[in-house]
Backbone as JSON, one array per atom type, in Angstrom:
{
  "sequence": "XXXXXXXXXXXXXXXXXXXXXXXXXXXXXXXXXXXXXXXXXXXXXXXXXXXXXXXXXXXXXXXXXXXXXXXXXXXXXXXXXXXXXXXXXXXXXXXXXXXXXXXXXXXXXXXXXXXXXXXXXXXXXXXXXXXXXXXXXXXXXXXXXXXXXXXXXXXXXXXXXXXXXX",
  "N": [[13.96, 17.0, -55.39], [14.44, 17.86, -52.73], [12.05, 18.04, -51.95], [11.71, 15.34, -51.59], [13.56, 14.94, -49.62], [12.66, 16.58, -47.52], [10.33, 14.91, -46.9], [11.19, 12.85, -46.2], [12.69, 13.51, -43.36], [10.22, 14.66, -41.82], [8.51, 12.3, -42.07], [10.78, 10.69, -40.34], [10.51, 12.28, -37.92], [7.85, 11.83, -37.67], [7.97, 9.23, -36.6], [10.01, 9.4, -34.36], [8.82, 10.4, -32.77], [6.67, 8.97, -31.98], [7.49, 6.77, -31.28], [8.47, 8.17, -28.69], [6.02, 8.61, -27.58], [5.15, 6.35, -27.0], [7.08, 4.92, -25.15], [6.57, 6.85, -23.14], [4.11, 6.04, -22.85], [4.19, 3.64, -21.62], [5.53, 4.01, -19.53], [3.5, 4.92, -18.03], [1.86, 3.59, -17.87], [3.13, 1.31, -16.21], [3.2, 2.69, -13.88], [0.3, 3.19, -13.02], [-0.02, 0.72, -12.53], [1.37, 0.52, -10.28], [0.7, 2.15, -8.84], [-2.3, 1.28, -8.48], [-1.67, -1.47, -6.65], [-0.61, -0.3, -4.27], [-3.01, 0.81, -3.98], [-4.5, -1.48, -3.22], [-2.8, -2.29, -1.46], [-3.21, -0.57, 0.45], [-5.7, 0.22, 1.42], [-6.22, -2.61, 2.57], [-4.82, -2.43, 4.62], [-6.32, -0.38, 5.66], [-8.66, -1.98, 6.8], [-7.55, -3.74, 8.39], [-6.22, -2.13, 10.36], [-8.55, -1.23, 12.64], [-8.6, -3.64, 13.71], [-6.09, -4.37, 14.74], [-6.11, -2.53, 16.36], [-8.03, -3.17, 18.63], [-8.93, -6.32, 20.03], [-11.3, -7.32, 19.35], [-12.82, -7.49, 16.83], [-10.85, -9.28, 15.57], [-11.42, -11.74, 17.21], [-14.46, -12.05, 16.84], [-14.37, -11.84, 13.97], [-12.5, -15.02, 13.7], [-14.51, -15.81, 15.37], [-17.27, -16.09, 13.95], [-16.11, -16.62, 11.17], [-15.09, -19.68, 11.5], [-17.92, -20.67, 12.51], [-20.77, -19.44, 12.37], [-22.92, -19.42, 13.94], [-22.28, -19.88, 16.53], [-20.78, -17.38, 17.13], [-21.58, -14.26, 18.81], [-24.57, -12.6, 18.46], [-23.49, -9.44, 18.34], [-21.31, -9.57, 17.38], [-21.42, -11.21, 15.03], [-22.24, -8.98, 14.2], [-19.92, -6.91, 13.59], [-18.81, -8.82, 12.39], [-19.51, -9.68, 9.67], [-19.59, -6.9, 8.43], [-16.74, -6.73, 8.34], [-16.21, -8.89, 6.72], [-17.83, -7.68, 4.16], [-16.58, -5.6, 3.64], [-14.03, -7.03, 2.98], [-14.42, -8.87, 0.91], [-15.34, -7.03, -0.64], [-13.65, -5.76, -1.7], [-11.33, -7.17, -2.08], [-12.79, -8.44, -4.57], [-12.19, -6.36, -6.33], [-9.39, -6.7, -6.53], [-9.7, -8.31, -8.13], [-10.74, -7.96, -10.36], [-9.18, -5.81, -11.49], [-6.63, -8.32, -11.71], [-8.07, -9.66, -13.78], [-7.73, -7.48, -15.6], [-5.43, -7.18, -16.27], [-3.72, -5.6, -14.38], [-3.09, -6.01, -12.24], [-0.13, -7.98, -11.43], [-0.3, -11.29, -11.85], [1.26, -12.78, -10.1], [1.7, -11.39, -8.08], [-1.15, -11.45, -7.36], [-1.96, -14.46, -6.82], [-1.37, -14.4, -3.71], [-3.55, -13.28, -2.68], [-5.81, -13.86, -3.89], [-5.51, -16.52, -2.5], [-5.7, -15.95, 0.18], [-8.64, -14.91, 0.16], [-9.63, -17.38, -0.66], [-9.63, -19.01, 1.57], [-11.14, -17.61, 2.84], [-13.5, -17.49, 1.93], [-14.17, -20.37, 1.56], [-14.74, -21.01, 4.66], [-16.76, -22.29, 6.89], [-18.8, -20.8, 8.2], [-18.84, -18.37, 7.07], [-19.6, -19.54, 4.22], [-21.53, -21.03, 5.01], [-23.65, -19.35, 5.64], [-22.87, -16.31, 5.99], [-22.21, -15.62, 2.98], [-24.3, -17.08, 0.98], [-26.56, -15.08, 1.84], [-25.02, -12.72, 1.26], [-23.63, -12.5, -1.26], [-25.22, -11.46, -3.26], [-24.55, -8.79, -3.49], [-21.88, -8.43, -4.88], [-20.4, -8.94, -8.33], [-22.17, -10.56, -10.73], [-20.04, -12.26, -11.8], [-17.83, -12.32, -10.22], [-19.09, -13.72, -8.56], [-19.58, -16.14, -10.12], [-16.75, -17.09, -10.32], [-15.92, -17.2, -7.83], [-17.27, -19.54, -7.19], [-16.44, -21.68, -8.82], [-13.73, -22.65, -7.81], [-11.55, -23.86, -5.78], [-10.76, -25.14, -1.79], [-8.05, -23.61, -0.52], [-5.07, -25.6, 0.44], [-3.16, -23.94, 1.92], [-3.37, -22.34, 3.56], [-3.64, -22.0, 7.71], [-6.64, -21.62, 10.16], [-8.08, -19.04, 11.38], [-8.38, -19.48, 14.27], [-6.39, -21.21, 14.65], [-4.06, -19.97, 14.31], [-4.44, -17.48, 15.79], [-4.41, -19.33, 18.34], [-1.93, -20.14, 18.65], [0.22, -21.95, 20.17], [3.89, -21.5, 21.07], [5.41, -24.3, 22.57], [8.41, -24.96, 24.16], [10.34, -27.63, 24.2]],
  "CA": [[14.83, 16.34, -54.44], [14.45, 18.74, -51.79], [10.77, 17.6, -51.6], [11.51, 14.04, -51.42], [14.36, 14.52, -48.32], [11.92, 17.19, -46.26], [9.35, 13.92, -46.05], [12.01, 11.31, -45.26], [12.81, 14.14, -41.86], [9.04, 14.73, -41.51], [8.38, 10.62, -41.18], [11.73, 10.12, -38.72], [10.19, 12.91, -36.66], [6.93, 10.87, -36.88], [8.03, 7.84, -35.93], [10.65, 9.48, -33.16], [7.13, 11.08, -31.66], [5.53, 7.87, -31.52], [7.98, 5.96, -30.23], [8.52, 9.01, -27.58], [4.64, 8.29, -27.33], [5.44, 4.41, -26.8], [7.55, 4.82, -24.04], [5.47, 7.56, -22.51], [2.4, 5.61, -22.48], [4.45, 2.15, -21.23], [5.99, 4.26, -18.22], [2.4, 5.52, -17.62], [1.23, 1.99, -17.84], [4.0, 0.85, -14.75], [2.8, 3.59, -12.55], [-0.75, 3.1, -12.84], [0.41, -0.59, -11.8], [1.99, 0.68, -9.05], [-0.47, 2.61, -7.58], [-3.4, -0.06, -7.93], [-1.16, -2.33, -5.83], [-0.94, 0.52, -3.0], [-3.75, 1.22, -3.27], [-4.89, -2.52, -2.27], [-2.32, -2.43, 0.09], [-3.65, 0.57, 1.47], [-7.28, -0.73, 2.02], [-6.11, -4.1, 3.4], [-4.77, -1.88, 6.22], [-7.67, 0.34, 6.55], [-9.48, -2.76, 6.66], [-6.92, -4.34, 9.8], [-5.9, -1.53, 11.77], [-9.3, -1.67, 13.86], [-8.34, -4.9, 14.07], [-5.26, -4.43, 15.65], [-6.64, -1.5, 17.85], [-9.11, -4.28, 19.86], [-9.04, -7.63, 19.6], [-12.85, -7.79, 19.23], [-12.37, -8.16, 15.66], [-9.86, -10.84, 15.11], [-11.88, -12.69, 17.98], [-15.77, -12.29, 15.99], [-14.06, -12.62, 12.97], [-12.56, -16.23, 14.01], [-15.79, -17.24, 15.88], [-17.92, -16.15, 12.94], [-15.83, -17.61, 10.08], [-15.34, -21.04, 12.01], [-19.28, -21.4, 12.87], [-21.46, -17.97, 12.34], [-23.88, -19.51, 15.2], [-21.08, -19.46, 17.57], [-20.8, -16.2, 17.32], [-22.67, -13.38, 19.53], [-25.01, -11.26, 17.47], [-22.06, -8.68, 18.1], [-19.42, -10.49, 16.93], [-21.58, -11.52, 13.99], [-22.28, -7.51, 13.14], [-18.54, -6.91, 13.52], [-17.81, -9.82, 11.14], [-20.42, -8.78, 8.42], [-18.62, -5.57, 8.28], [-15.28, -6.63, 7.61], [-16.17, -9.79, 5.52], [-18.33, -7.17, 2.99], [-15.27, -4.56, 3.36], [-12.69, -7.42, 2.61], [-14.96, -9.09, -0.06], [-15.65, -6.29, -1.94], [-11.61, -5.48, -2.03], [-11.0, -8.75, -3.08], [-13.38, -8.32, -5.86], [-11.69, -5.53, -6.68], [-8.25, -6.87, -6.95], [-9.82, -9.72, -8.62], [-10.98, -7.03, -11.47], [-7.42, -5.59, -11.69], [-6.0, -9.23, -12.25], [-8.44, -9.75, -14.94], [-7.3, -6.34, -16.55], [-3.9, -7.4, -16.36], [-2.97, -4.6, -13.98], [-2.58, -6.56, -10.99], [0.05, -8.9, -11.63], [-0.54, -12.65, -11.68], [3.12, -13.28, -8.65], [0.87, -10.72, -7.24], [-2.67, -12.37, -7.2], [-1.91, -15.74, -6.1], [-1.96, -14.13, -2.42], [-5.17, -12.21, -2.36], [-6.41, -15.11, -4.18], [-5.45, -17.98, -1.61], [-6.75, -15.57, 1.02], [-9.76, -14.98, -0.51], [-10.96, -18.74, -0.93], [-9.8, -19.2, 2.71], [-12.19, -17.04, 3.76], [-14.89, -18.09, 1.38], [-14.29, -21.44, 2.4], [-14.72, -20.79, 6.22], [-17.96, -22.74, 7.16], [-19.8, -19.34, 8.77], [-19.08, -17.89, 5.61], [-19.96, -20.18, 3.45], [-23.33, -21.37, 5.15], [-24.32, -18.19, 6.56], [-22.88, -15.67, 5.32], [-21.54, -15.7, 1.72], [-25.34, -16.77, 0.62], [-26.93, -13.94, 2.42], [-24.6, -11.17, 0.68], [-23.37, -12.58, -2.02], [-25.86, -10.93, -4.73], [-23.75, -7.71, -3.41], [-21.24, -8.76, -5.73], [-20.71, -8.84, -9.55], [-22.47, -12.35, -11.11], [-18.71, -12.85, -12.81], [-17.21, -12.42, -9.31], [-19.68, -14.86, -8.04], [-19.09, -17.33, -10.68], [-15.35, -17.22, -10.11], [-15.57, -17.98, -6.29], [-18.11, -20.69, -7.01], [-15.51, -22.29, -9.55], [-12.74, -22.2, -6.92], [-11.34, -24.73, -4.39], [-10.4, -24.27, -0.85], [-6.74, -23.66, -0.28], [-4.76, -26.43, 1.65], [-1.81, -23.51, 2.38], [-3.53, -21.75, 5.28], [-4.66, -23.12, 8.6], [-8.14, -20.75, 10.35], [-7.21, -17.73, 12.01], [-8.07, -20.05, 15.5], [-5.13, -21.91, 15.15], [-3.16, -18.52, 14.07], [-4.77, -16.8, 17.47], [-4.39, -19.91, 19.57], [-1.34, -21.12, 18.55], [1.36, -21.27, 21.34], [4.97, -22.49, 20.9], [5.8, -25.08, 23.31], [9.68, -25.48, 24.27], [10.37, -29.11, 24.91]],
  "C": [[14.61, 16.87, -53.02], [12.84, 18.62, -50.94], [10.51, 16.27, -50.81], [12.86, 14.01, -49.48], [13.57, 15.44, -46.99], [10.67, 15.52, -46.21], [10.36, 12.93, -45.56], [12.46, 12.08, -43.37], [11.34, 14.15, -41.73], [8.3, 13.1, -41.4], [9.37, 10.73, -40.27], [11.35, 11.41, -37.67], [8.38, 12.49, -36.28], [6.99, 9.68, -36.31], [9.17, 8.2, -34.68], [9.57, 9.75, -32.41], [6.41, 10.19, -31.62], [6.12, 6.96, -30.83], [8.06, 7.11, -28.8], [7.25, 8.73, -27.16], [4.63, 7.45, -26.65], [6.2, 4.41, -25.49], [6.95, 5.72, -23.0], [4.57, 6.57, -21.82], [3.18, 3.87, -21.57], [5.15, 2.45, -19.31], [4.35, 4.47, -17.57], [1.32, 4.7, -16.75], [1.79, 1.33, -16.11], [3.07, 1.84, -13.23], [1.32, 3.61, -12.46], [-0.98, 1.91, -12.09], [0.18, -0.64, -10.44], [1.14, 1.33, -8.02], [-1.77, 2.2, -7.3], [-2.69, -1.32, -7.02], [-1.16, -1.71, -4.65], [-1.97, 0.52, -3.05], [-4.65, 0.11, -2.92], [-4.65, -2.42, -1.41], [-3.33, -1.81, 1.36], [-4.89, 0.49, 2.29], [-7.26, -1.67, 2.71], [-6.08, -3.67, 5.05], [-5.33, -0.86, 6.7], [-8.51, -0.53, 7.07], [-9.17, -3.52, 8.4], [-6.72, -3.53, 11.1], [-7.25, -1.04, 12.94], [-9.18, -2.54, 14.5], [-7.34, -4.74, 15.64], [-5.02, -3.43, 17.02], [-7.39, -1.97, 18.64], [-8.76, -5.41, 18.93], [-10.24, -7.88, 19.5], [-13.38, -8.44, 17.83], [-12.23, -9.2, 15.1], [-10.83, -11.92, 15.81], [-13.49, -12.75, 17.19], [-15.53, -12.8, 14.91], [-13.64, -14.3, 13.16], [-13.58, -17.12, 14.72], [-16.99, -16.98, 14.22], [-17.86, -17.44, 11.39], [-15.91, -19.08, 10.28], [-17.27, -21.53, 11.9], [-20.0, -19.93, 13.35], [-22.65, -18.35, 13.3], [-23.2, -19.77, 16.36], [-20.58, -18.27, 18.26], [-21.81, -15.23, 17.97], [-23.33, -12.62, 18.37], [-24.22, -9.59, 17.36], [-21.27, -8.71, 17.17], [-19.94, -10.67, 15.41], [-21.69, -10.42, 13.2], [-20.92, -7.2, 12.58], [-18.43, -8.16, 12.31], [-18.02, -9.79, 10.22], [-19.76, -7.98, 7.73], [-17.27, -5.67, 7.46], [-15.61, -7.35, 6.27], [-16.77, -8.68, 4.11], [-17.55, -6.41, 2.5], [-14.17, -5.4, 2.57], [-13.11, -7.72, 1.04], [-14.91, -8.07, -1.56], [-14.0, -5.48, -2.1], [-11.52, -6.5, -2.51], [-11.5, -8.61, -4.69], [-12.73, -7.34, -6.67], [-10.71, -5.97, -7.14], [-8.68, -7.84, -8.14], [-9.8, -8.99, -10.34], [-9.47, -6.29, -12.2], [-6.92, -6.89, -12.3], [-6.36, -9.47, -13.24], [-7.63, -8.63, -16.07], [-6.31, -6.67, -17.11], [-2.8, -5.77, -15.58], [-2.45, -5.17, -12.66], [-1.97, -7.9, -11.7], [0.07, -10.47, -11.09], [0.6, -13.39, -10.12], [1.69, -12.61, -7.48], [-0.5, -11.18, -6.61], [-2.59, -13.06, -6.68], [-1.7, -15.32, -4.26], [-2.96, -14.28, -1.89], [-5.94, -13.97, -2.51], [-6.65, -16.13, -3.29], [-6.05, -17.31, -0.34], [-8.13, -15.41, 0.67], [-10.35, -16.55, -0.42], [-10.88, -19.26, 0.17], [-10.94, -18.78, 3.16], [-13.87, -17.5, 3.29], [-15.52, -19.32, 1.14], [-14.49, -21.99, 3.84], [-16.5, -21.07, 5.83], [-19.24, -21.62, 7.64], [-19.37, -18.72, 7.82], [-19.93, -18.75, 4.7], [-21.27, -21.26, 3.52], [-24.11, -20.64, 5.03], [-24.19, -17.06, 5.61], [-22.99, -15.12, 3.69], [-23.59, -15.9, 1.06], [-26.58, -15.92, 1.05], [-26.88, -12.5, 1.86], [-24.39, -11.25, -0.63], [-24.37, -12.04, -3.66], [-25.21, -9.51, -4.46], [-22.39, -7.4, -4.33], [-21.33, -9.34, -7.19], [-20.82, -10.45, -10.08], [-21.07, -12.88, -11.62], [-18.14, -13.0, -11.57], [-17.7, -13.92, -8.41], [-19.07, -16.27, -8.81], [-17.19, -17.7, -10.52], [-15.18, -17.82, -8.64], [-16.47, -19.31, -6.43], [-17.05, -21.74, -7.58], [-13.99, -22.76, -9.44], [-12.39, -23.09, -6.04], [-10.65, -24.31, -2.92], [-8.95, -24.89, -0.56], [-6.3, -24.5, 0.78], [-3.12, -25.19, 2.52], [-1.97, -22.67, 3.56], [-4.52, -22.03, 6.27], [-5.74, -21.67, 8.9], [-7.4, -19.83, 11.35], [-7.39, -18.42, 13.78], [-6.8, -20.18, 15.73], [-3.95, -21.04, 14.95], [-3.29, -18.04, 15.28], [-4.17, -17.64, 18.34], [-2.99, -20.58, 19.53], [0.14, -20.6, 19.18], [3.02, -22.37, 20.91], [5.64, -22.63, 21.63], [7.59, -25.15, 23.06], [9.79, -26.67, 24.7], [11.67, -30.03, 24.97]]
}
């Protein structure tokens, strides 16, 4: 008897240590979450705050993306730069969403930025087939398979856009 009630405590202290396991590993799970979402964030705005320290940037980037022969051979190094910096973040998050660590509320951002940009005509003449073997053939096939977002206008009409009182 004494045999049979030390295993019924020796299972409920294996199955309390696995569920203690189970919730362990599910908090472990959240915070790994949490800190692949910073640490997009965190890149997005290593990625901007040159940006917002000159406008040389924002201004190559919008002549580039619009029409990459528009652009000064400056403007077009500068835009290179970011687009391969943003790109290959993107790709990144994109890898996360697959995982299921970046959640899906979450994605649909990146995402709709993302095909903005890879819908921008100086991308998508010029650039994009130029770099694009820099990126993973699954990443490729995913932006190829992709339409271009009607929810944001071109960073022109973002830069240029003044609001008239009338």
């Amino acid at each position: 008897m004494w045999v049979d009630v030390a295993q019924i405590v020796s299972a409920l202290a294996v199955t309390l240590t696995l569920l203690a396991l189970i919730v362990s590993i599910r908090q472990n799970t959240r915070s790994q979450k949490a800190l692949a979402v910073d640490s997009l964030a965190a890149a997005i705005t290593s990625i901007n705050v040159p940006a917002m320290e000159s406008h040389v940037l924002g201004s190559a980037l919008s002549k580039a993306t619009a029409d990459w022969g528009s652009a000064s051979r400056e403007e077009r190094i500068i835009a290179h730069y970011f687009l391969f910096s943003f790109f290959k973040l993107l790709e990144n998050a994109w890898y996360l969403q697959k995982a299921g660590i970046l959640d899906q509320a979450q994605w649909i951002g990146w995402e709709t930025l993302l095909r903005k940009y890879y819908y921008a005509e100086g991308v998508r003449r010029v650039w994009w087939p130029g770099r694009k073997d820099a990126y993973s053939p699954e990443f490729q096939k995913f932006l190829s398979g992709t339409k271009p977002p009607d929810e944001l206008g071109s960073l022109n009409e973002l830069f240029d856009h003044v609001e008239r009182n009338v």
